[in-house]
Amino acid sequence: MKTPEITFFIPEAKVQMFLDYASNPVHAGFPSPADDFLDNKLDLNRALVKNPSSTFYARVSGESMVDDGVDDGDILIVDKSVSFYEGCLAVCVIDSEFTLKRVKIEKDGISLIPANKNFKAIKIKEGNDFRIWGVVRYIIKKV
């Protein structure tokens, strides 16, 4: 299985993208007649990008995180200013290659955990050139 390849995009912070936004929640049961009235606008950059100067979009290529709901072609919103933490979904750089994994903090170091039984965990070794490049804040999916 191939390790995910990640393609990066920089969000255009000066561009506002307003979409119609239904103020009522979307129910998974019977529809409400009030749902026909769209009275708000939603700016996706403002809603999803908290730190524009340190946020990037990245497109996922690969299957190592499918059991966490991250599929090939998904778009990640990655914030480089957020400190990594146990269990976070992070874009990491290992020996000049990007990968997307869950971070596991152990007594003797860090492991990167895939969410697909066909992939093995990556134990970071002393000789590795390793950085956690950014923490995933949102995932945009096509359904």
XYZ file of N, CA and C in Angstrom:
429
model
N 0.830 -1.181 0.000
C 0.000 0.000 0.000
C 0.875 1.245 0.000
N 0.442 2.229 -0.687
C 1.180 3.470 -0.866
C 0.934 4.422 0.311
N 2.003 5.077 0.756
C 1.887 6.109 1.784
C 1.184 7.315 1.176
N 0.313 7.991 1.948
C -0.410 9.133 1.375
C 0.524 10.221 0.877
N 0.181 10.752 -0.244
C 0.868 11.923 -0.785
C -0.043 13.097 -0.483
N 0.523 14.193 -0.042
C -0.285 15.332 0.355
C 0.084 16.526 -0.518
N -0.919 17.132 -1.132
C -0.736 18.320 -1.950
C -1.265 19.505 -1.168
N -0.498 20.593 -1.071
C -0.868 21.725 -0.239
C -1.408 22.883 -1.060
N -2.355 23.610 -0.453
C -2.933 24.819 -1.027
C -2.974 25.861 0.082
N -2.748 27.112 -0.251
C -2.828 28.193 0.728
C -4.207 28.834 0.604
N -4.950 28.964 1.733
C -6.263 29.615 1.645
C -6.119 31.092 1.316
N -6.995 31.602 0.511
C -6.991 33.015 0.150
C -7.811 33.761 1.191
N -7.130 34.304 2.202
C -7.791 34.926 3.349
C -8.553 36.195 2.966
N -8.143 36.865 1.907
C -8.790 38.121 1.532
C -10.088 37.888 0.761
N -10.294 36.668 0.299
C -11.488 36.362 -0.471
C -12.546 35.800 0.469
N -13.694 36.431 0.486
C -14.788 35.909 1.285
C -15.676 35.091 0.369
N -16.039 33.903 0.825
C -16.898 33.037 0.050
C -18.169 32.830 0.859
N -19.205 33.586 0.523
C -20.449 33.481 1.267
C -21.368 32.487 0.582
N -21.880 31.568 1.355
C -22.843 30.587 0.881
C -24.108 30.731 1.705
N -25.246 30.389 1.129
C -26.481 30.399 1.903
C -26.355 29.398 3.042
N -26.888 29.774 4.167
C -26.762 28.970 5.372
C -28.118 28.880 6.037
N -28.633 27.686 6.196
C -29.922 27.485 6.858
C -29.728 27.643 8.359
N -30.476 28.558 8.965
C -30.300 28.824 10.395
C -30.865 27.699 11.255
N -31.770 26.914 10.729
C -32.309 25.777 11.484
C -31.408 24.576 11.310
N -31.274 23.759 12.346
C -30.453 22.554 12.187
C -31.085 21.605 11.169
N -30.259 20.785 10.541
C -30.744 19.802 9.586
C -31.045 18.528 10.366
N -32.297 18.150 10.398
C -32.708 16.975 11.149
C -32.609 15.735 10.280
N -32.277 14.638 10.900
C -32.173 13.378 10.168
C -33.508 12.649 10.154
N -34.561 13.295 10.574
C -35.894 12.699 10.583
C -36.766 13.378 9.560
N -37.925 13.878 10.009
C -38.863 14.533 9.118
C -38.451 15.978 8.868
N -38.591 16.466 7.629
C -38.204 17.849 7.329
C -39.152 18.858 7.974
N -38.614 20.034 8.244
C -39.405 21.124 8.803
C -39.706 22.122 7.687
N -40.942 22.674 7.633
C -41.247 23.689 6.615
C -40.354 24.917 6.737
N -39.814 25.179 7.920
C -38.934 26.343 8.117
C -37.612 26.184 7.380
N -37.264 24.970 7.000
C -36.002 24.743 6.306
C -35.962 25.399 4.932
N -37.112 25.807 4.417
C -37.146 26.458 3.110
C -36.664 27.903 3.171
N -36.475 28.449 4.353
C -36.099 29.849 4.502
C -34.630 29.957 4.862
N -33.834 30.409 3.893
C -32.409 30.609 4.109
C -32.184 32.089 4.383
N -31.788 32.402 5.624
C -31.690 33.808 5.971
C -30.306 34.225 6.474
N -29.334 33.362 6.392
C -27.980 33.686 6.841
C -26.984 33.387 5.729
N -25.809 33.978 5.851
C -24.707 33.685 4.934
C -23.557 33.122 5.752
N -22.833 32.209 5.178
C -21.715 31.559 5.846
C -20.455 31.785 5.022
N -19.416 32.336 5.645
C -18.114 32.510 5.015
C -17.253 31.336 5.490
N -16.937 30.415 4.584
C -16.193 29.209 4.968
C -14.800 29.541 5.489
N -14.136 30.543 4.924
C -12.824 30.916 5.452
C -12.939 31.372 6.906
N -13.907 32.198 7.203
C -14.075 32.687 8.577
C -14.495 31.554 9.512
N -15.320 30.637 9.040
C -15.815 29.550 9.893
C -14.771 28.472 10.150
N -13.891 28.212 9.185
C -12.983 27.066 9.291
C -11.516 27.428 9.481
N -11.128 28.649 9.193
C -9.718 29.033 9.278
C -9.562 30.033 10.417
N -9.005 29.569 11.530
C -8.838 30.440 12.700
C -7.539 31.236 12.655
N -6.504 30.687 12.063
C -5.194 31.337 11.979
C -4.749 31.380 10.520
N -5.236 32.354 9.742
C -4.968 32.365 8.300
C -3.491 32.299 7.913
N -2.620 32.965 8.666
C -1.209 32.991 8.275
C -0.510 31.650 8.487
N -1.111 30.754 9.250
C -0.474 29.456 9.507
C -1.335 28.282 9.060
N -2.368 28.548 8.284
C -3.291 27.492 7.858
C -3.120 27.196 6.374
N -3.166 25.908 6.056
C -3.053 25.435 4.686
C -4.110 24.382 4.431
N -4.519 24.283 3.177
C -5.363 23.176 2.741
C -4.438 22.103 2.177
N -4.794 20.859 2.350
C -4.005 19.763 1.794
C -4.952 18.703 1.256
N -4.640 18.165 0.094
C -5.446 17.087 -0.489
C -4.749 15.760 -0.201
N -5.517 14.800 0.284
C -4.985 13.492 0.654
C -4.977 12.564 -0.550
N -3.913 11.789 -0.655
C -3.825 10.724 -1.644
C -3.340 9.491 -0.910
N -4.166 8.482 -0.832
C -3.767 7.262 -0.139
C -4.873 6.748 0.764
N -4.616 5.599 1.379
C -5.661 4.902 2.131
C -5.285 4.578 3.567
N -4.210 5.149 4.086
C -3.750 4.740 5.415
C -4.637 5.226 6.556
N -5.570 6.145 6.296
C -6.411 6.678 7.373
C -7.904 6.451 7.131
N -8.250 5.504 6.273
C -9.656 5.302 5.899
C -10.544 4.895 7.077
N -10.010 4.168 8.041
C -10.840 3.752 9.173
C -11.137 4.909 10.126
N -10.459 6.025 9.953
C -10.779 7.259 10.677
C -11.633 8.188 9.827
N -12.079 7.703 8.678
C -12.932 8.509 7.812
C -12.191 9.474 6.915
N -10.883 9.310 6.775
C -10.097 10.168 5.888
C -9.825 9.382 4.612
N -10.419 9.824 3.528
C -10.356 9.089 2.269
C -9.494 9.800 1.241
N -9.078 9.042 0.245
C -8.337 9.568 -0.889
C -9.138 10.710 -1.505
N -8.501 11.856 -1.706
C -9.167 13.007 -2.312
C -9.755 13.996 -1.316
N -9.861 13.629 -0.042
C -10.372 14.561 0.962
C -9.449 15.774 1.056
N -10.014 16.883 1.474
C -9.235 18.096 1.690
C -9.135 18.339 3.184
N -7.907 18.528 3.647
C -7.649 18.779 5.057
C -7.433 20.273 5.264
N -7.880 20.785 6.385
C -7.532 22.136 6.795
C -6.546 21.961 7.942
N -5.289 22.348 7.692
C -4.173 22.074 8.592
C -3.666 23.389 9.178
N -3.560 23.436 10.504
C -3.078 24.633 11.187
C -1.714 24.343 11.794
N -0.700 25.045 11.308
C 0.669 24.846 11.793
C 0.901 25.494 13.157
N 0.009 26.374 13.602
C 0.201 27.054 14.882
C -0.357 26.255 16.064
N -1.084 25.191 15.801
C -1.662 24.375 16.870
C -0.617 23.357 17.332
N -0.388 23.287 18.633
C 0.553 22.309 19.193
C -0.039 20.915 19.077
N 0.804 19.951 18.726
C 0.317 18.580 18.618
C 0.019 18.037 20.014
N -0.825 17.009 20.053
C -1.223 16.394 21.311
C -1.522 14.924 21.066
N -1.599 14.157 22.128
C -1.874 12.723 22.050
C -3.159 12.486 21.266
N -3.053 11.662 20.238
C -4.221 11.273 19.456
C -4.612 12.226 18.351
N -3.920 13.353 18.220
C -4.308 14.297 17.176
C -4.004 13.715 15.800
N -4.746 14.175 14.825
C -4.497 13.832 13.429
C -3.557 14.899 12.896
N -2.381 14.488 12.450
C -1.354 15.463 12.095
C -0.695 15.131 10.768
N -0.289 16.195 10.076
C 0.551 16.070 8.896
C 1.983 16.127 9.412
N 2.731 15.067 9.157
C 4.097 14.944 9.665
C 5.073 14.833 8.499
N 6.316 15.211 8.775
C 7.391 15.071 7.791
C 8.422 14.125 8.394
N 8.670 13.014 7.684
C 9.684 12.053 8.109
C 10.667 11.895 6.973
N 11.907 12.273 7.235
C 12.961 12.163 6.227
C 12.504 12.721 4.880
N 11.965 13.933 4.896
C 11.537 14.699 3.720
C 10.268 14.188 3.047
N 9.551 13.245 3.659
C 8.287 12.765 3.096
C 7.145 13.111 4.027
N 6.048 13.630 3.440
C 4.862 13.959 4.222
C 4.011 12.711 4.426
N 3.385 12.628 5.608
C 2.444 11.559 5.881
C 1.377 12.087 6.832
N 0.214 11.488 6.791
C -0.905 11.846 7.652
C -1.163 10.684 8.597
N -1.070 10.917 9.908
C -1.263 9.848 10.894
C -1.758 10.446 12.204
N -2.196 9.558 13.102
C -2.504 9.923 14.491
C -1.201 9.900 15.275
N -1.029 10.858 16.173
C 0.181 10.951 16.979
C -0.027 10.182 18.282
N 0.898 9.300 18.568
C 0.888 8.570 19.839
C 2.164 8.937 20.583
N 1.988 9.543 21.759
C 3.133 9.968 22.568
C 3.420 8.871 23.583
N 4.642 8.356 23.520
C 5.047 7.255 24.397
C 6.211 7.709 25.270
N 6.530 6.923 26.287
C 7.651 7.261 27.183
C 8.953 7.416 26.416
N 9.155 6.552 25.447
C 10.426 6.548 24.723
C 10.367 7.245 23.363
N 9.329 8.032 23.112
C 9.268 8.761 21.849
C 7.867 8.875 21.294
N 7.801 9.023 19.995
C 6.536 9.227 19.294
C 6.363 8.138 18.244
N 5.119 7.661 18.141
C 4.753 6.761 17.054
C 3.641 7.412 16.253
N 3.606 7.109 14.969
C 2.566 7.604 14.080
C 1.685 6.422 13.715
N 0.403 6.544 14.018
C -0.516 5.415 13.939
C -1.451 5.568 12.743
N -1.445 4.573 11.843
C -2.387 4.605 10.721
C -3.767 4.132 11.179
N -4.758 4.344 10.351
C -6.108 3.868 10.622
C -6.530 2.956 9.474
N -5.724 1.947 9.245
C -5.985 0.942 8.220
C -5.110 -0.255 8.584
N -5.724 -1.404 8.750
C -4.975 -2.590 9.208
C -3.887 -3.028 8.228
N -3.926 -2.540 7.004
C -2.907 -2.900 6.009
C -1.624 -2.072 6.138
N -1.602 -1.130 7.077
C -0.437 -0.270 7.287
C 0.097 -0.485 8.688
N 1.397 -0.323 8.842
C 2.039 -0.470 10.143
C 2.300 0.899 10.759
N 2.328 0.918 12.093
C 2.697 2.143 12.799
C 4.143 2.501 12.458
N 4.443 3.766 12.534
C 5.800 4.255 12.276
C 6.364 4.746 13.606
N 7.395 4.092 14.087
C 8.080 4.505 15.311
C 9.177 5.487 14.906
N 9.143 6.686 15.454
C 10.159 7.677 15.127
C 11.441 7.292 15.851
N 12.510 7.178 15.067
C 13.809 6.769 15.615
C 14.720 7.976 15.719
N 15.766 7.840 16.507
C 16.686 8.942 16.771
C 17.276 9.530 15.488
N 17.547 8.744 14.492
C 18.169 9.230 13.259
C 17.213 9.861 12.268
N 15.903 9.756 12.506
C 14.925 10.323 11.584
C 14.923 11.848 11.633
N 14.802 12.452 10.457
C 14.527 13.882 10.374
C 13.006 13.989 10.469
N 12.497 14.396 11.629
C 11.058 14.326 11.904
C 10.537 15.653 12.437
N 9.365 16.047 11.895
C 8.637 17.210 12.400
C 7.146 16.950 12.282
N 6.410 17.477 13.224
C 4.960 17.523 13.064
C 4.688 18.866 12.408
N 4.265 18.810 11.165
C 4.141 19.990 10.322
C 2.894 20.798 10.666
N 1.819 20.112 11.038
C 0.585 20.811 11.403
C -0.474 19.838 11.868
N -1.453 20.371 12.592
C -2.556 19.572 13.126
C -3.793 19.806 12.261
N -4.455 18.716 11.909
C -5.674 18.797 11.095
C -6.804 19.327 11.961
N -7.449 20.396 11.499
C -8.555 20.995 12.233
C -9.901 20.593 11.637
N -9.970 20.405 10.320
C -11.214 20.024 9.646
C -10.872 19.133 8.456
N -11.854 18.328 8.055
C -11.756 17.504 6.852
C -12.959 17.836 5.977
N -12.704 18.148 4.722
C -13.772 18.418 3.762
C -13.873 17.206 2.848
N -15.064 16.644 2.739
C -15.279 15.420 1.980
C -16.274 15.626 0.855
N -16.093 14.891 -0.197
C -17.102 14.813 -1.232
C -17.930 13.570 -0.939
N -19.218 13.740 -0.951
C -20.092 12.588 -0.666
C -20.937 12.238 -1.854
